[in-house]
Amino acid sequence: MIKIKKLEPLPPKKKADLPNEKQGLSYKEWQHQHRKRHFWRNLRWSVLLFINIFFVVSFVFDIGLLEGSLSGSRLMGFYLMDPFNSFQQLVIGGETGYWVFLTMNFWIGFSTILIFYWLLGGRTFCSWICPYHFLAEWGEKLHDYLVKKKKIKERTLNRYLKYVFFAGFLLLAFLTQQLVFEDLNPVGILSRTFIYGPSLLVLWVLLLLAVEIFFVKRIWCRYICPIGATYSLLGNLSPVAVGFNLDNCGHCRDCQAVCEVPHVLWFVQRGKATKKVHFTTSDCTHCGLCVDICPGDALKLTLKGVNKLME
Amino acid sequence: MAKANLGRRDFLKSAGIATLSLAAIGAGVGYLKKLHASDSKNLLRPPGARDEKDFIYACIKCGLCVQICPVGAVKLADIDHNLSYGTPFIDAREQACDFSCGALQCTETCPTSALNFYKFKDVGEAAIIEYVKEHPNAYQDPEFNPIQYQADKMHREVRMGIAKLNPSSCLAVQGKGFHGTPREQGFRGVYLSVNQGDKEACPVNDHHFDREICDLCVTECPIGDTAIVMKKTEENGAMHFRPEVLEGCTGCGVCEMVCPTSQASIVIVPKNQITEKGGEL
């Protein structure tokens, strides 16, 4: 059996080494200096809204540049397929022999998405494209407010749960020969709602949001969504990640407070980092909230490997 | 060590709940699927749709067929159609498929082949080869438009359903004529009428008819006399009329859309209803 050697954590920083001391600021002053910075968030929301609105505009005005919905679309004649939908279809297709009928456009669209999001780092889709993420982000704010006011208790679940759902939904597809997940998928439901008009299933999306706000923070995105799980698996070897530089870190952990998936920033806690430079793992959605809030600019969206080449 | 155990126990507990909820979803879907078997038969699927049992998983609900249809005939079903939520169908009375797109674009655009284009492609190619064999100089002939010819042959292979006459309300059966525009005011359906010499799809009510005996379903049919004819019989010196649907009927629904009676006297029976009864289509 191969044993992965665990690195010992580096010794914790001394007070004199903290970045605020170098700048000659008090810790509180230092920590609050970037509170109003929202560069990545604004850019990301613009992209998210642009793409979702562009689907609608393209259909309503019959421009034909971006057709379909987030379940499957065509960008200037070039097909793109939702990966989990495709997985479900391949599972059923393997069972019934249907996969031979899938068109070349399907395979092109499927592999394009896989390669694209492998390069961009898996869950980039979640925070930069997914319309449900946008709603859930506001839900999260409300949830945090309620927790702060002591109206509700904070609950967390195990983060590997999404892989249980990933396998479970594929198994369900196999057993029922039905794209089960697509009927529950808030991404598809919302996308279709915007483009083709509302459906009663929007109530299901609202129910999910209510659960996120009042019970478990970000329950869908963190613990259930198999699309996210697909992208997580895909992003494992991705070159894009949030890079961390220990020298600039003051261990305020504001980044973890704003992060959708705080475990990817495990190294910011005092005395945890094992190296001077760390990268987030594939659960990271590259939303950039931590990059914006980091008072010492210790966190940056980076291309792995490039920094080494530059030095 | 204790902490790791706790983490594992925690995971197993949540995973147990997850498995239970998945099982519940599975059971629910299984139950709905049973209901669905009879429910989905009432939907008229777009051209080339596979059998419902394959169609229901082959369709990924992207709506590309909806977007490409130039007359807006294809719509997405809502959850009142059970598991068909998000899948395409045609409401022929509101807007029929008139084949004015030229080449069955909804079918061609479908990435997962839930609307099966292969069948039509083969037919179209075979038709061209056949035609060129018979007319060796076809490509020198300026009148010959291979794309149009191919598209025309492909349309004729569509079998979405089959038109069925309701003789009790049909004007022709009653010996009545029809004068005016076929549908109520404000009706927005469009179609390309070969008979009226349309170049593109026009609103149904832009066409004005003066018929001694109503025969709109026969004359406006985009397929023509292989699909529907007016059967005339003489009995006791009086003429009797009755539109008769033939084997060539594609189920496009133009007859249902243009039928001027308040309830359509000719309606499309979707393929799923027929094949279930053992009929071949």
XYZ file of C-alpha atoms in Angstrom:
592
model
C 0.000 0.000 0.000
C 1.258 3.434 -0.900
C 1.488 5.729 2.047
C 1.212 9.417 1.312
C 3.706 11.210 3.481
C 1.986 13.950 5.364
C 3.900 17.166 5.577
C 4.384 18.664 8.980
C 2.870 22.132 9.408
C 5.271 25.044 9.342
C 5.784 26.740 12.698
C 3.187 29.438 13.416
C 4.081 32.999 12.573
C 5.440 35.315 15.213
C 3.609 38.539 15.876
C 6.356 40.589 14.244
C 5.975 38.611 11.025
C 2.283 39.427 10.584
C 1.645 41.597 7.537
C -0.013 44.397 9.497
C 3.171 44.909 11.493
C 5.155 45.307 8.286
C 2.719 47.966 7.096
C 2.671 49.623 10.490
C -1.095 49.252 10.916
C -3.079 47.906 13.810
C -4.521 44.467 13.128
C -8.069 45.813 12.935
C -7.162 48.627 10.529
C -5.250 46.174 8.368
C -8.054 43.667 8.353
C -10.693 46.154 7.241
C -8.794 47.802 4.434
C -10.383 45.821 1.561
C -13.910 45.471 2.884
C -15.370 47.487 0.022
C -13.440 45.773 -2.744
C -15.723 43.722 -5.012
C -13.802 43.433 -8.275
C -14.128 39.674 -8.826
C -17.671 39.514 -7.527
C -18.871 42.246 -9.876
C -17.051 40.727 -12.823
C -18.472 37.310 -12.014
C -22.042 38.542 -11.580
C -21.767 40.410 -14.868
C -20.642 37.285 -16.678
C -23.342 35.172 -15.012
C -26.125 37.612 -15.789
C -24.816 38.281 -19.280
C -24.825 34.621 -20.238
C -28.229 33.874 -18.739
C -29.770 36.986 -20.268
C -28.053 36.319 -23.575
C -29.842 32.948 -23.787
C -33.147 34.793 -23.450
C -32.264 37.665 -25.782
C -30.932 35.283 -28.392
C -34.235 33.396 -28.397
C -36.643 36.320 -28.092
C -35.010 38.368 -30.853
C -34.140 35.291 -32.879
C -30.435 36.142 -33.078
C -29.404 32.505 -32.981
C -25.990 33.053 -31.421
C -26.671 31.138 -28.220
C -29.546 28.690 -28.500
C -30.981 26.101 -26.168
C -30.683 26.241 -22.399
C -28.105 25.280 -19.799
C -29.078 21.617 -20.221
C -27.766 21.677 -23.743
C -27.042 24.587 -26.012
C -25.520 25.726 -29.215
C -23.068 28.599 -29.277
C -22.793 29.931 -32.829
C -23.547 26.492 -34.224
C -21.202 24.754 -31.822
C -22.919 22.352 -29.414
C -22.374 22.323 -25.639
C -23.819 19.659 -23.330
C -24.466 19.599 -19.622
C -22.038 16.948 -18.322
C -24.210 15.272 -15.694
C -27.126 15.086 -18.089
C -24.788 13.443 -20.554
C -23.520 11.002 -17.931
C -27.081 9.996 -17.081
C -27.855 9.560 -20.715
C -24.760 7.440 -21.285
C -25.657 5.251 -18.296
C -29.151 4.650 -19.673
C -27.810 4.446 -23.208
C -25.333 1.768 -22.181
C -28.146 -0.170 -20.591
C -30.571 0.035 -23.503
C -28.102 0.317 -26.353
C -29.317 3.822 -27.140
C -25.841 5.367 -27.010
C -25.169 4.386 -30.638
C -27.847 6.856 -31.731
C -26.274 9.847 -30.007
C -25.195 12.313 -32.647
C -21.716 13.603 -33.370
C -22.963 16.964 -32.081
C -23.618 15.347 -28.714
C -20.092 13.970 -28.489
C -18.568 17.264 -29.608
C -20.633 19.212 -27.093
C -19.935 16.782 -24.278
C -16.173 16.681 -24.796
C -15.940 20.434 -25.348
C -17.523 21.071 -21.973
C -15.326 18.475 -20.277
C -12.128 19.944 -21.710
C -13.202 23.541 -21.161
C -14.058 23.038 -17.500
C -11.071 20.828 -16.906
C -8.897 23.748 -18.042
C -10.878 26.343 -16.102
C -11.054 24.243 -12.977
C -14.306 22.361 -12.672
C -16.645 24.281 -10.481
C -15.930 27.554 -12.201
C -19.255 26.793 -13.876
C -21.032 26.994 -10.520
C -20.152 30.522 -9.580
C -19.675 32.045 -13.024
C -22.615 30.566 -14.973
C -25.119 28.755 -12.748
C -28.257 30.860 -12.169
C -29.131 28.924 -9.026
C -25.776 29.848 -7.517
C -26.694 33.488 -7.959
C -29.935 33.048 -6.005
C -28.213 30.891 -3.403
C -25.587 33.571 -2.889
C -28.311 35.958 -1.788
C -29.890 33.190 0.251
C -26.555 32.694 1.958
C -26.411 36.371 2.929
C -29.863 36.074 4.480
C -28.853 32.880 6.245
C -25.735 34.516 7.693
C -27.831 37.426 8.888
C -30.271 35.097 10.634
C -27.424 33.203 12.262
C -25.897 36.464 13.459
C -29.236 37.475 14.961
C -29.345 34.060 16.676
C -32.635 33.188 14.964
C -31.255 29.924 13.610
C -28.391 27.564 14.344
C -25.508 26.954 11.959
C -25.446 23.381 10.623
C -22.937 21.649 8.410
C -22.962 18.252 6.751
C -20.207 16.084 5.385
C -18.757 17.498 2.192
C -18.301 14.084 0.564
C -22.072 13.698 0.553
C -22.260 15.121 -2.956
C -20.458 12.074 -4.297
C -23.095 9.866 -2.688
C -25.716 11.848 -4.573
C -23.609 11.752 -7.725
C -23.496 7.967 -7.659
C -27.061 7.751 -6.399
C -28.565 9.812 -9.204
C -26.635 7.802 -11.792
C -27.947 4.610 -10.201
C -31.471 6.015 -10.239
C -31.096 6.840 -13.917
C -30.011 3.255 -14.509
C -32.880 1.787 -12.538
C -35.722 3.969 -13.762
C -34.484 4.736 -17.313
C -35.426 8.315 -16.754
C -33.290 11.443 -16.424
C -34.342 11.686 -12.792
C -31.960 14.433 -11.863
C -32.975 16.672 -14.747
C -36.510 16.834 -13.306
C -35.129 18.122 -9.992
C -32.260 20.159 -11.354
C -32.700 23.823 -10.353
C -30.140 24.871 -12.972
C -32.201 23.436 -15.812
C -35.496 24.516 -14.285
C -34.348 28.108 -13.851
C -32.729 28.236 -17.261
C -35.888 26.951 -18.921
C -37.992 29.296 -16.834
C -36.061 32.321 -18.066
C -36.041 31.210 -21.696
C -39.334 29.379 -22.254
C -41.499 30.797 -19.503
C -42.199 29.738 -15.920
C -43.224 26.304 -14.776
C -44.741 25.174 -11.495
C -41.431 23.503 -10.743
C -40.124 26.942 -9.783
C -41.833 26.184 -6.475
C -39.359 23.355 -5.997
C -36.484 25.782 -6.516
C -38.023 28.166 -3.989
C -38.371 25.292 -1.513
C -34.683 24.503 -1.948
C -33.834 28.144 -1.360
C -35.940 28.158 1.798
C -34.051 25.112 3.093
C -30.772 26.873 2.322
C -31.852 29.998 4.157
C -33.453 28.456 7.220
C -31.751 25.102 7.770
C -28.416 24.230 6.206
C -26.280 26.890 4.554
C -25.827 26.206 0.829
C -27.168 22.664 1.197
C -27.742 22.156 -2.527
C -24.449 23.500 -3.849
C -22.245 22.096 -1.112
C -23.739 18.713 -0.382
C -26.135 17.586 -3.111
C -25.675 18.975 -6.603
C -24.182 16.214 -8.783
C -23.375 18.724 -11.518
C -21.075 20.408 -9.025
C -19.696 16.996 -8.062
C -18.994 16.258 -11.727
C -17.115 19.513 -12.067
C -15.307 18.836 -8.788
C -14.046 15.507 -10.094
C -13.159 17.146 -13.379
C -11.225 20.001 -11.806
C -8.852 17.786 -9.847
C -5.926 18.366 -12.161
C -6.952 21.758 -13.396
C -4.297 24.438 -13.901
C -6.460 27.260 -12.500
C -6.796 27.677 -8.739
C -6.727 30.240 -5.982
C -3.108 30.481 -4.944
C -2.117 31.256 -1.380
C 1.020 32.985 -0.214
C 1.718 32.415 3.467
C 3.950 35.477 3.804
C 1.057 37.864 3.161
C -1.441 36.063 5.354
C -2.478 37.513 8.707
C -4.715 34.516 9.616
C -7.808 36.691 9.960
C -9.824 33.952 8.181
C -12.206 36.444 6.623
C -11.736 34.462 3.416
C -13.206 31.348 4.992
C -16.125 33.372 6.278
C -17.133 34.463 2.778
C -16.219 31.201 1.041
C -18.936 28.902 -0.235
C -16.728 25.867 0.422
C -14.438 26.954 3.289
C -12.587 23.652 3.542
C -10.655 24.477 0.363
C -8.996 27.300 2.324
C -7.875 25.038 5.204
C -4.329 26.460 5.058
C -5.241 29.969 6.186
C -5.687 28.885 9.793
C -2.701 29.761 11.959
C -0.262 26.879 12.197
C -1.904 24.728 9.509
C -0.026 25.620 6.356
C 2.624 23.057 5.444
C 4.186 25.040 2.639
C 4.788 28.691 1.816
C 2.498 28.401 -1.213
C -0.776 26.490 -1.390
C -3.515 26.035 -3.981
C -7.190 25.402 -3.450
C -8.534 21.971 -4.361
C -11.170 21.149 -6.961
C -14.153 22.036 -4.774
C -13.197 25.691 -5.203
C -15.599 27.541 -7.496
C -13.093 30.304 -8.298
C -15.671 32.870 -7.304
C -13.007 35.296 -6.141
C -14.779 36.398 -2.949
C -11.745 35.457 -0.859
C -9.439 37.242 -3.309
C -11.451 40.429 -2.923
C -11.648 40.378 0.841
C -8.092 39.279 1.639
C -6.477 42.273 3.389
C -2.920 41.139 2.685
C -3.561 40.035 -0.913
C -2.360 36.593 0.095
C -4.967 34.928 -2.125
C -4.971 35.320 -5.902
C -6.532 33.518 -8.839
C -3.541 31.893 -10.491
C -2.460 29.554 -13.207
C -0.611 26.781 -11.421
C 2.951 26.407 -12.619
C 3.088 29.789 -14.292
C 4.345 31.497 -11.156
C 7.191 29.035 -10.898
C 8.162 29.729 -14.480
C 8.123 33.466 -13.845
C 10.498 33.283 -10.924
C -8.300 8.921 16.178
C -11.502 9.666 18.036
C -12.058 12.676 15.832
C -11.607 10.621 12.656
C -14.154 8.112 13.932
C -16.566 10.886 14.682
C -16.098 12.231 11.162
C -16.734 8.814 9.703
C -19.831 8.261 11.811
C -21.080 11.681 10.791
C -20.537 10.861 7.146
C -22.262 7.493 7.410
C -25.214 9.116 9.114
C -25.646 11.776 6.423
C -24.962 9.228 3.694
C -27.712 7.062 5.159
C -30.146 9.959 4.999
C -28.987 10.721 1.465
C -29.534 7.119 0.384
C -32.988 7.103 1.921
C -33.978 10.302 0.155
C -32.606 8.970 -3.138
C -34.616 5.797 -2.638
C -37.708 7.908 -2.000
C -37.073 9.883 -5.195
C -36.566 6.629 -7.079
C -39.806 5.183 -5.763
C -41.616 8.415 -6.649
C -40.231 8.376 -10.181
C -41.131 4.709 -10.566
C -44.689 5.487 -9.527
C -44.908 8.529 -11.818
C -43.553 6.455 -14.669
C -46.476 4.087 -14.284
C -48.914 6.987 -14.470
C -46.917 8.491 -17.281
C -47.348 5.489 -19.570
C -50.959 6.453 -20.202
C -50.510 10.184 -19.723
C -47.876 10.795 -22.382
C -49.957 9.225 -25.145
C -51.933 12.412 -25.524
C -48.892 14.417 -26.553
C -48.205 14.952 -30.224
C -44.420 14.734 -30.415
C -42.420 16.636 -33.068
C -41.320 14.901 -36.294
C -39.063 11.892 -35.921
C -39.716 11.411 -32.195
C -38.659 8.008 -30.962
C -41.031 5.700 -29.143
C -42.089 7.232 -25.858
C -40.114 4.719 -23.778
C -36.861 5.846 -25.438
C -37.904 9.423 -26.045
C -38.450 10.156 -22.382
C -34.794 9.640 -21.491
C -33.301 10.553 -24.853
C -34.686 14.091 -24.564
C -32.462 16.233 -22.360
C -34.964 19.106 -22.338
C -32.637 21.683 -23.821
C -35.341 23.204 -26.018
C -33.215 23.580 -29.144
C -36.132 22.240 -31.196
C -38.360 24.953 -29.738
C -35.907 27.651 -30.681
C -35.287 26.522 -34.228
C -38.915 26.057 -35.271
C -39.708 29.008 -37.572
C -43.463 28.846 -36.956
C -43.210 28.198 -33.208
C -45.092 24.915 -33.364
C -42.916 23.118 -30.824
C -43.599 23.850 -27.151
C -42.262 22.424 -23.917
C -44.624 20.469 -21.690
C -45.071 21.501 -18.063
C -45.492 19.275 -15.019
C -49.204 18.873 -15.732
C -47.879 16.367 -18.237
C -46.188 14.450 -15.463
C -42.691 13.202 -16.297
C -42.887 14.831 -19.709
C -41.948 18.100 -18.042
C -39.599 20.014 -20.326
C -40.041 17.728 -23.323
C -41.339 19.071 -26.649
C -44.812 18.600 -28.085
C -47.022 20.199 -30.719
C -50.476 21.599 -30.066
C -51.775 21.272 -33.609
C -54.973 23.274 -33.081
C -52.943 26.284 -31.888
C -50.008 25.976 -34.254
C -49.443 23.024 -36.524
C -46.175 21.873 -38.053
C -46.423 23.032 -41.666
C -42.982 21.873 -42.881
C -42.166 25.422 -43.984
C -38.731 25.125 -42.344
C -37.621 23.130 -45.355
C -35.666 20.334 -43.796
C -37.202 19.201 -40.506
C -34.956 21.522 -38.562
C -36.153 20.480 -35.100
C -35.155 16.931 -35.901
C -31.852 17.913 -37.402
C -30.907 20.092 -34.445
C -31.601 17.489 -31.736
C -28.188 16.578 -30.258
C -29.315 13.347 -28.605
C -31.333 12.060 -31.523
C -34.515 11.930 -29.434
C -35.941 13.326 -32.652
C -34.387 10.861 -35.034
C -32.922 12.539 -38.107
C -31.000 9.536 -39.456
C -34.172 8.053 -40.919
C -34.983 11.197 -42.905
C -31.417 11.742 -43.989
C -31.264 8.292 -45.546
C -34.589 8.786 -47.283
C -33.553 12.174 -48.642
C -30.235 10.934 -49.959
C -31.795 7.866 -51.535
C -34.426 10.047 -53.203
C -31.792 12.272 -54.795
C -29.810 9.317 -56.098
C -32.990 7.828 -57.515
C -33.944 11.094 -59.180
C -30.549 11.607 -60.766
C -30.635 8.046 -62.081
C -33.934 8.703 -63.778
C -32.999 12.166 -65.005
C -29.315 12.004 -65.963
C -29.278 15.709 -66.806
C -30.921 16.782 -63.546
C -28.058 19.016 -62.447
C -28.077 20.900 -65.735
C -31.770 21.600 -65.296
C -32.234 25.059 -63.742
C -35.696 24.026 -62.526
C -34.302 21.228 -60.359
C -33.602 22.230 -56.787
C -32.026 19.235 -55.034
C -32.481 20.683 -51.552
C -36.141 21.399 -52.106
C -36.635 17.999 -53.713
C -34.912 16.223 -50.850
C -36.838 18.166 -48.216
C -40.092 17.340 -49.920
C -39.308 13.633 -49.890
C -38.249 13.821 -46.243
C -41.497 15.466 -45.095
C -43.465 12.628 -46.508
C -41.695 10.190 -44.196
C -42.850 11.959 -41.033
C -45.342 9.998 -38.920
C -46.207 12.067 -35.867
C -49.727 10.755 -35.735
C -52.686 10.406 -38.010
C -55.662 12.646 -38.704
C -59.063 11.395 -37.652
C -62.348 12.841 -38.893
C -65.260 13.568 -36.646
C -68.126 13.196 -39.161
C -70.811 14.524 -36.851
C -69.517 18.101 -36.982
C -67.703 18.090 -40.356
C -69.157 20.679 -42.737
C -68.437 18.606 -45.848
C -70.263 15.593 -44.463
C -73.249 17.831 -43.786
C -73.033 19.115 -47.351
C -72.253 22.651 -46.189
C -69.881 25.100 -47.780
C -67.536 27.554 -46.156
C -67.042 31.275 -46.836
C -64.618 33.502 -44.956
C -61.543 33.102 -42.827
C -61.155 29.763 -41.086
C -60.475 30.711 -37.496
C -61.810 33.066 -34.854
C -60.541 36.643 -34.762
C -57.188 37.097 -33.101
C -56.040 33.572 -33.897
C -52.286 33.709 -34.397
C -51.420 30.409 -36.034
C -49.485 30.499 -39.311
C -48.824 28.043 -42.089
C -47.468 27.833 -45.609
C -50.294 27.059 -47.981
C -49.035 25.328 -51.112
C -52.519 25.560 -52.570
C -52.671 29.360 -52.176
C -49.183 29.758 -53.590
C -47.604 31.118 -50.396
C -43.865 31.706 -50.460
C -43.588 31.632 -46.679
C -45.762 30.872 -43.691
C -48.695 33.335 -43.437
C -51.343 33.768 -40.760
C -54.243 31.332 -41.144
C -56.740 34.190 -41.251
C -54.933 35.956 -44.114
C -56.430 33.343 -46.356
C -59.998 33.847 -47.513
C -61.967 30.884 -48.741
C -65.139 30.548 -50.836
C -66.070 26.929 -51.059
C -69.411 25.463 -52.112
C -68.470 22.367 -50.126
C -65.931 22.912 -47.349
C -62.722 21.096 -48.240
C -60.071 23.102 -46.429
C -58.466 20.060 -44.830
C -58.027 18.520 -48.260
C -56.746 21.514 -50.193
C -54.530 22.955 -47.454
C -52.783 19.682 -46.644
C -49.032 20.196 -47.229
C -48.658 16.577 -48.328
C -51.482 16.503 -50.834
C -53.544 13.685 -52.269
C -51.482 10.872 -50.827
C -52.551 12.003 -47.369
C -56.145 13.132 -47.676
C -58.784 13.189 -50.428
C -62.422 14.225 -50.712
C -64.491 11.136 -51.270
C -67.642 11.771 -53.298
C -70.484 9.278 -53.445
C -73.816 9.596 -55.156
C -76.826 8.270 -53.378
C -80.432 8.758 -54.481
C -79.348 11.509 -56.806
C -77.672 13.498 -54.008
C -73.916 13.953 -53.676
C -72.307 13.012 -50.383
C -68.869 14.272 -49.364
C -66.434 12.972 -46.835
C -62.714 13.760 -46.418
C -60.795 10.536 -46.252
C -57.393 10.240 -44.559
C -54.945 8.017 -46.402
C -51.717 6.249 -45.546
C -49.567 9.215 -46.487
C -50.842 11.332 -43.572
C -47.885 12.660 -41.560
C -49.890 13.939 -38.606
C -48.604 17.475 -39.113
C -51.909 18.932 -37.985
C -52.472 21.653 -40.597
C -55.957 20.211 -41.252
C -56.746 20.451 -37.537
C -55.524 24.042 -37.438
C -57.469 25.268 -40.473
C -60.698 23.388 -39.729
C -63.307 26.156 -39.471
C -65.745 24.452 -37.089
C -65.587 25.756 -33.524
C -64.264 22.408 -32.317
C -61.908 20.951 -34.910
C -63.744 18.284 -36.890
C -60.510 16.628 -37.840
C -57.930 16.002 -35.134
C -54.542 14.361 -34.978
C -54.266 11.162 -32.984
C -50.652 11.068 -31.715
C -48.449 8.184 -32.750
C -48.156 6.927 -29.186
C -51.874 6.294 -28.961
C -51.963 4.323 -32.165
C -48.906 2.157 -31.784
C -50.029 1.137 -28.310
C -53.140 -0.381 -29.826
C -50.993 -2.533 -32.067
C -51.228 -0.456 -35.225
C -48.130 0.110 -37.306
C -47.097 3.582 -38.210
